[in-house]
Coordinates of C-alpha atoms in Angstrom, one line a residue:
Chain A
M28 CA 42.3 64.8 -52.1
D29 CA 39.8 67.6 -51.6
E30 CA 37.3 68.6 -54.4
E31 CA 39.2 71.9 -55.3
R32 CA 42.5 70.2 -55.9
K33 CA 40.8 67.2 -57.7
C34 CA 39.2 69.8 -60.1
G35 CA 42.7 71.5 -60.3
L36 CA 44.3 68.3 -61.2
Y37 CA 41.9 67.5 -64.1
L38 CA 42.3 71.2 -65.3
L39 CA 46.1 71.0 -65.2
I40 CA 46.0 67.7 -67.2
I41 CA 43.8 69.5 -69.7
G42 CA 46.0 72.6 -69.7
L43 CA 49.2 70.5 -70.2
L44 CA 47.6 68.5 -73.1
C45 CA 46.6 71.8 -74.8
T46 CA 50.1 73.2 -74.2
F47 CA 51.5 70.0 -76.0
G48 CA 49.1 70.5 -78.8
I49 CA 50.2 74.1 -79.3
V50 CA 53.9 72.9 -79.6
M51 CA 52.9 70.1 -82.0
F52 CA 50.3 71.8 -84.4
K53 CA 50.3 75.0 -86.5
G54 CA 47.7 77.5 -87.7
M55 CA 44.3 78.5 -86.2
I56 CA 44.1 75.3 -84.0
C57 CA 46.8 76.8 -81.9
Y58 CA 44.8 79.9 -81.0
L59 CA 41.9 77.6 -79.9
L60 CA 44.2 75.5 -77.8
Y61 CA 45.8 78.6 -76.3
V62 CA 42.4 80.0 -75.2
I63 CA 41.6 76.6 -73.6
A64 CA 45.1 76.2 -72.0
V65 CA 45.5 79.5 -70.2
P66 CA 42.4 79.4 -67.9
C67 CA 42.9 75.7 -67.2
L68 CA 46.7 76.2 -66.2
L69 CA 45.8 79.3 -64.3
Y70 CA 43.3 77.2 -62.1
G71 CA 45.3 74.1 -62.2
I72 CA 48.5 75.6 -60.9
G73 CA 46.6 78.0 -58.5
S74 CA 44.8 75.1 -56.9
Y75 CA 48.1 73.7 -55.7
L76 CA 49.4 77.1 -54.5
I77 CA 46.4 77.8 -52.2
P78 CA 46.5 76.7 -48.6
K79 CA 44.0 74.0 -47.4
T80 CA 40.9 75.4 -45.9
R81 CA 40.8 75.8 -42.0
R82 CA 37.0 76.0 -42.0
K83 CA 35.3 73.4 -39.7
N84 CA 32.4 73.0 -42.1
A85 CA 33.9 73.7 -45.5
G86 CA 31.3 75.1 -47.9
R87 CA 28.9 76.3 -45.3
L88 CA 29.0 80.1 -45.8
P89 CA 27.2 82.8 -43.9
F90 CA 24.1 84.3 -45.0
R91 CA 22.8 81.0 -46.4
G92 CA 20.6 79.8 -43.4
F93 CA 23.6 78.1 -41.7
Chain B
M3 CA 55.8 76.2 -82.0
D4 CA 53.9 78.7 -84.1
S5 CA 55.6 82.1 -83.9
S6 CA 52.1 83.8 -83.8
I7 CA 51.4 82.2 -80.5
I8 CA 54.6 83.7 -79.0
N9 CA 53.2 87.1 -80.2
V10 CA 49.8 86.1 -78.6
V11 CA 51.5 85.2 -75.2
N12 CA 53.3 88.6 -75.2
L13 CA 50.1 90.3 -76.0
T14 CA 48.2 88.5 -73.3
I15 CA 50.9 89.6 -70.6
H16 CA 50.9 93.1 -72.0
A17 CA 47.1 93.3 -71.9
F18 CA 46.9 91.9 -68.3
L19 CA 49.6 94.2 -67.0
V20 CA 48.3 97.4 -68.8
G21 CA 44.7 96.6 -68.1
S22 CA 45.5 96.0 -64.3
L23 CA 47.4 99.3 -64.0
L24 CA 44.8 101.2 -65.8
L25 CA 42.0 99.9 -63.5
G26 CA 44.3 100.9 -60.6
L27 CA 44.6 104.4 -62.0
H28 CA 40.8 104.5 -62.6
R29 CA 40.3 103.6 -58.9
K30 CA 42.9 106.2 -57.7
I31 CA 41.4 109.0 -59.7
I32 CA 37.7 108.1 -58.4
A33 CA 39.3 108.2 -54.9
R34 CA 40.9 111.7 -55.5
I35 CA 37.5 113.0 -56.8
Q36 CA 36.0 111.8 -53.5
G37 CA 38.6 113.4 -51.4
R38 CA 40.5 110.3 -50.4
P39 CA 44.0 109.4 -51.0
G40 CA 43.1 106.2 -52.5
P41 CA 45.1 102.9 -52.9
P42 CA 48.3 102.8 -55.0
I43 CA 47.9 102.5 -58.8
I44 CA 49.3 98.9 -58.6
Q45 CA 46.6 97.8 -56.1
Y46 CA 44.5 95.9 -58.7
L47 CA 47.6 94.0 -59.6
L48 CA 48.4 93.4 -56.1
H49 CA 44.9 92.1 -55.4
T50 CA 45.0 89.7 -58.5
I51 CA 48.3 88.2 -57.1
K52 CA 47.1 88.2 -53.4
F53 CA 43.8 86.4 -54.2
Y54 CA 45.7 83.9 -56.4
V55 CA 47.2 82.3 -53.4
K56 CA 44.1 82.5 -51.0
E57 CA 42.0 79.5 -50.2
I58 CA 38.7 78.6 -51.8
T59 CA 36.0 76.3 -50.8
F60 CA 33.0 75.2 -53.0
P61 CA 29.8 76.5 -51.3
I62 CA 27.5 73.6 -50.7
T63 CA 24.8 75.5 -52.6
A64 CA 27.1 75.9 -55.5
G65 CA 26.4 74.2 -58.9
N66 CA 29.7 72.5 -59.9
P67 CA 31.3 72.4 -62.3
L68 CA 29.5 75.5 -63.5
Y69 CA 30.8 77.4 -60.5
I70 CA 34.5 77.0 -61.6
F71 CA 33.8 76.8 -65.4
V72 CA 32.2 80.3 -65.6
A73 CA 35.4 81.9 -64.1
L74 CA 37.5 80.0 -66.6
L75 CA 35.2 80.9 -69.4
D76 CA 35.6 84.6 -68.5
V77 CA 39.4 84.3 -69.3
S78 CA 38.8 82.4 -72.4
V79 CA 36.1 84.8 -73.6
W80 CA 38.4 87.9 -73.3
L81 CA 41.4 86.0 -74.7
T82 CA 39.4 85.2 -77.7
A83 CA 38.4 89.0 -78.0
L84 CA 42.1 90.0 -77.6
I85 CA 43.2 87.5 -80.4
I86 CA 40.3 88.4 -82.7
A87 CA 40.6 92.3 -82.3
I88 CA 44.4 93.0 -81.8
D89 CA 46.2 89.9 -83.3
L90 CA 44.0 88.9 -86.2
K91 CA 42.2 92.3 -86.6
S92 CA 39.2 90.3 -87.6
S93 CA 35.4 91.0 -87.6
L94 CA 33.6 93.4 -85.2
L95 CA 30.5 91.0 -85.4
I96 CA 32.6 88.3 -83.7
I97 CA 33.5 90.8 -80.9
I98 CA 29.8 91.3 -80.4
G99 CA 29.2 87.6 -80.1
I100 CA 32.1 87.5 -77.6
Y101 CA 30.4 90.4 -75.6
V102 CA 27.2 88.3 -75.5
L103 CA 29.1 85.3 -74.2
Q104 CA 30.4 87.6 -71.3
K105 CA 26.7 88.2 -70.3
I106 CA 26.3 84.4 -70.2
V107 CA 29.4 84.3 -67.9
E108 CA 28.0 87.0 -65.6
H109 CA 24.6 85.1 -65.6
G110 CA 26.2 81.7 -64.9
C111 CA 28.6 83.1 -62.4
G112 CA 25.7 84.6 -60.3
L113 CA 23.3 81.7 -60.6
S114 CA 25.9 78.9 -60.1
S115 CA 26.9 80.1 -56.6
G116 CA 23.5 79.6 -55.0
S117 CA 23.8 83.0 -53.2
P118 CA 20.8 85.3 -53.2
Y119 CA 23.3 88.3 -54.0
G120 CA 24.8 86.4 -56.8
K121 CA 21.3 85.3 -58.2
I122 CA 20.2 89.0 -58.3
G123 CA 23.5 90.1 -60.0
G124 CA 22.9 87.2 -62.6
V125 CA 19.4 88.3 -63.4
R126 CA 20.5 91.9 -63.6
S127 CA 23.1 90.8 -66.2
V128 CA 20.2 89.8 -68.3
F129 CA 18.8 93.3 -68.1
S130 CA 22.2 94.9 -68.8
A131 CA 22.2 93.0 -72.0
A132 CA 20.6 96.2 -73.3
A133 CA 24.1 97.5 -73.6
E134 CA 24.6 95.3 -76.6
V135 CA 21.8 96.9 -78.7
P136 CA 23.8 100.2 -79.1
L137 CA 26.8 98.0 -80.1
F138 CA 24.9 96.2 -82.9
A139 CA 23.6 99.7 -84.1
V140 CA 27.2 100.9 -84.0
V141 CA 28.5 98.0 -86.2
A142 CA 25.5 98.7 -88.6
A143 CA 26.6 102.3 -89.0
I144 CA 30.2 101.4 -89.3
Y145 CA 29.3 98.9 -92.2
L146 CA 27.3 101.5 -94.1
T147 CA 30.2 104.0 -93.8
T148 CA 33.3 101.7 -94.5
H149 CA 31.5 98.8 -96.3
S150 CA 33.3 96.4 -94.0
V151 CA 33.1 95.1 -90.4
L152 CA 36.7 93.9 -90.5
I153 CA 38.9 95.8 -88.0
S154 CA 41.9 95.8 -90.6
D155 CA 39.5 97.2 -93.4
I156 CA 38.3 99.9 -90.8
L157 CA 41.9 100.8 -90.0
N158 CA 42.7 101.1 -93.8
Y159 CA 39.6 103.2 -94.4
Q160 CA 40.6 105.6 -91.6
S161 CA 44.1 105.8 -93.0
I162 CA 42.7 107.2 -96.3
H163 CA 39.5 109.1 -95.0
G164 CA 40.6 110.2 -91.6
S165 CA 39.3 109.2 -88.2
L166 CA 35.8 107.9 -87.8
L167 CA 35.4 109.8 -84.4
F168 CA 34.5 113.0 -86.3
K169 CA 32.4 111.3 -89.1
M170 CA 30.2 109.1 -86.7
P171 CA 30.2 111.0 -83.4
I172 CA 26.9 109.5 -82.2
C173 CA 28.3 105.9 -82.8
A174 CA 31.5 106.9 -80.9
F175 CA 29.4 108.1 -78.1
A176 CA 27.4 104.9 -78.0
F177 CA 30.5 102.8 -78.0
F178 CA 31.9 105.1 -75.2
I179 CA 28.7 104.4 -73.3
L180 CA 29.7 100.7 -73.5
L181 CA 33.1 101.4 -72.1
V182 CA 31.5 103.4 -69.3
S183 CA 29.2 100.4 -68.5
K184 CA 32.3 98.0 -68.5
A185 CA 34.4 100.2 -66.3
P186 CA 34.2 99.6 -62.4
N187 CA 31.8 101.9 -60.4
S188 CA 29.8 102.7 -63.5
P189 CA 26.4 104.2 -63.3
F190 CA 25.4 101.3 -65.6
G191 CA 27.1 98.8 -63.2
I192 CA 23.9 97.3 -62.0
V193 CA 25.4 93.7 -62.2
K194 CA 27.9 94.5 -59.4
G195 CA 26.0 97.3 -57.6
K196 CA 27.0 97.6 -53.9
D197 CA 23.3 97.1 -53.0
I198 CA 23.8 93.3 -54.0
V199 CA 27.4 93.2 -52.2
S200 CA 29.5 92.4 -55.3
G201 CA 26.7 91.0 -57.5
Y202 CA 27.6 87.9 -59.5
M203 CA 31.0 87.8 -58.0
T204 CA 29.8 87.5 -54.2
E205 CA 30.6 84.0 -53.9
H206 CA 33.8 83.7 -56.2
Y207 CA 36.6 84.6 -53.8
G208 CA 40.1 83.6 -53.5
L209 CA 41.6 81.9 -56.5
L210 CA 38.4 82.2 -58.7
A211 CA 38.2 86.0 -57.8
S212 CA 41.8 86.3 -59.0
I213 CA 41.0 84.6 -62.3
I214 CA 38.1 86.9 -62.8
Y215 CA 40.2 89.8 -62.1
I216 CA 42.7 88.7 -64.8
A217 CA 39.8 88.4 -67.2
E218 CA 38.5 91.9 -66.3
A219 CA 42.0 93.5 -66.9
I220 CA 42.2 91.8 -70.4
A221 CA 38.7 92.9 -71.1
Y222 CA 39.4 96.5 -70.2
F223 CA 42.4 96.6 -72.4
A224 CA 40.7 94.9 -75.2
L225 CA 37.6 97.2 -75.2
L226 CA 39.8 100.3 -74.9
W227 CA 42.0 99.1 -77.9
I228 CA 38.9 98.3 -80.0
F229 CA 37.5 101.9 -79.3
I230 CA 40.7 103.5 -80.3
A231 CA 41.2 101.4 -83.4
V232 CA 37.7 101.8 -84.6
F233 CA 37.1 105.5 -83.8
I234 CA 40.4 107.1 -83.5
G235 CA 42.5 105.4 -86.1
P236 CA 45.7 103.6 -87.2
W237 CA 48.1 106.4 -86.4
V238 CA 47.5 105.6 -82.7
V239 CA 47.3 101.9 -82.6
S240 CA 50.4 101.5 -84.7
H241 CA 52.6 103.0 -81.9
P242 CA 52.4 101.3 -78.5
L243 CA 53.3 104.3 -76.5
I244 CA 50.7 106.6 -78.2
T245 CA 48.2 103.9 -77.7
L246 CA 49.1 103.7 -74.0
A247 CA 48.8 107.5 -73.6
V248 CA 45.3 107.5 -75.3
M249 CA 44.3 104.6 -73.0
V250 CA 45.4 106.6 -70.0
G251 CA 43.4 109.6 -71.3
L252 CA 40.3 107.6 -71.8
T253 CA 40.8 106.0 -68.4
V254 CA 40.9 109.5 -66.8
I255 CA 37.7 110.5 -68.7
L256 CA 36.0 107.3 -67.7
A257 CA 37.1 107.7 -64.0
F258 CA 35.6 111.2 -63.9
V259 CA 32.3 110.0 -65.5
N260 CA 32.0 107.1 -63.0
G261 CA 33.2 109.1 -60.0
L262 CA 30.8 111.9 -60.6
T263 CA 27.6 109.9 -61.4
P264 CA 25.5 107.7 -59.1
L265 CA 24.5 104.1 -59.8
L266 CA 21.4 104.1 -61.8
A267 CA 18.4 101.8 -60.8
P268 CA 18.2 98.8 -63.2
H269 CA 15.2 100.0 -65.2
H270 CA 16.8 103.6 -65.5
S271 CA 20.0 102.0 -66.9
V272 CA 18.2 99.9 -69.3
M273 CA 16.0 102.8 -70.5
L274 CA 19.1 105.1 -70.9
Q275 CA 20.9 102.5 -72.9
M276 CA 17.9 101.9 -75.1
T277 CA 17.6 105.6 -75.7
I278 CA 21.3 105.7 -76.9
A279 CA 20.5 102.7 -79.2
G280 CA 17.6 104.6 -80.6
L281 CA 19.8 107.6 -81.3
V282 CA 22.3 105.3 -83.1
L283 CA 19.5 103.7 -85.1
C284 CA 18.4 107.2 -86.2
D285 CA 21.9 107.8 -87.4
V286 CA 21.9 104.4 -89.3
L287 CA 18.6 105.3 -90.9
Y288 CA 20.0 108.7 -91.9
R289 CA 23.0 107.0 -93.5
L290 CA 20.7 104.5 -95.2
I291 CA 18.6 107.2 -96.7
M292 CA 21.6 109.3 -97.7
G293 CA 23.5 106.3 -99.1
G294 CA 26.2 105.9 -96.5

């Protein structure tokens, strides 16, 4: 598994746990969990929708002396 | 599930869609001013969706996990602003705190990528923290007038005493300058100036760019709403359609301001914002001496 999807998996787990917390709890903690869950789920789901990189040397971007 | 969370989910989707369309309208008007047809108004939304399914790679010079974390923090920061301001109608001081966090996001975003353009953008975001000085002064002036910094109390005050826009025009102007500096192609937009490619966002492309676009659409909506609530009054924010109409009006004004002014040099941008802060501080002193 490449690093982008590995991060995505961790964030997806955090996002799902927070969503579970939102369903279970009531009050101000729900807002806190919501604020954590949304970006985690956005990246977590997105990381599995993006295609695999076709670059030969992934991470070696132009204008960095490469 | 708490029913208030369902309201917040609705509010988030509403803020993202309206913010995206307003940013699209902003871009369209600037293009018309420059004599170009410009992209369609839904272009910002299309960009966000398109980048959401585009590949990313982590540059080998990037500092992970900060490289991802700052983009996610951007969404968290503006979701918090949305909840505090619109859903809870809580303190303006917390909104300032959130705006400071946004500067940390810009700084971290630029420095974590390892790109020279991103680094310059990150360093410039520290200069552009000067935009917060008028914001502090504005909150002080509002407190002296309304004796509260809670948005709900400010709305109640305006429903009795009328709009604050006419009572404190200098403060409204200073807050409007904050809106100008947050809008795209702003004369104060030194952080994302074209001289440094895309500033702090240069190396955040694909999915991460999409996440930052989502945050910026929510930020644009939240800041416009706060301006309308604090300076124009409850008769606008209580009706979603009137709020939308006023937001469109403000976006047109912002587009004209940003379309007709060149990008300022970083030191000029800071000097101008500090001058505006000075003006507001004079207003605060006057209100202190005259007893509110």
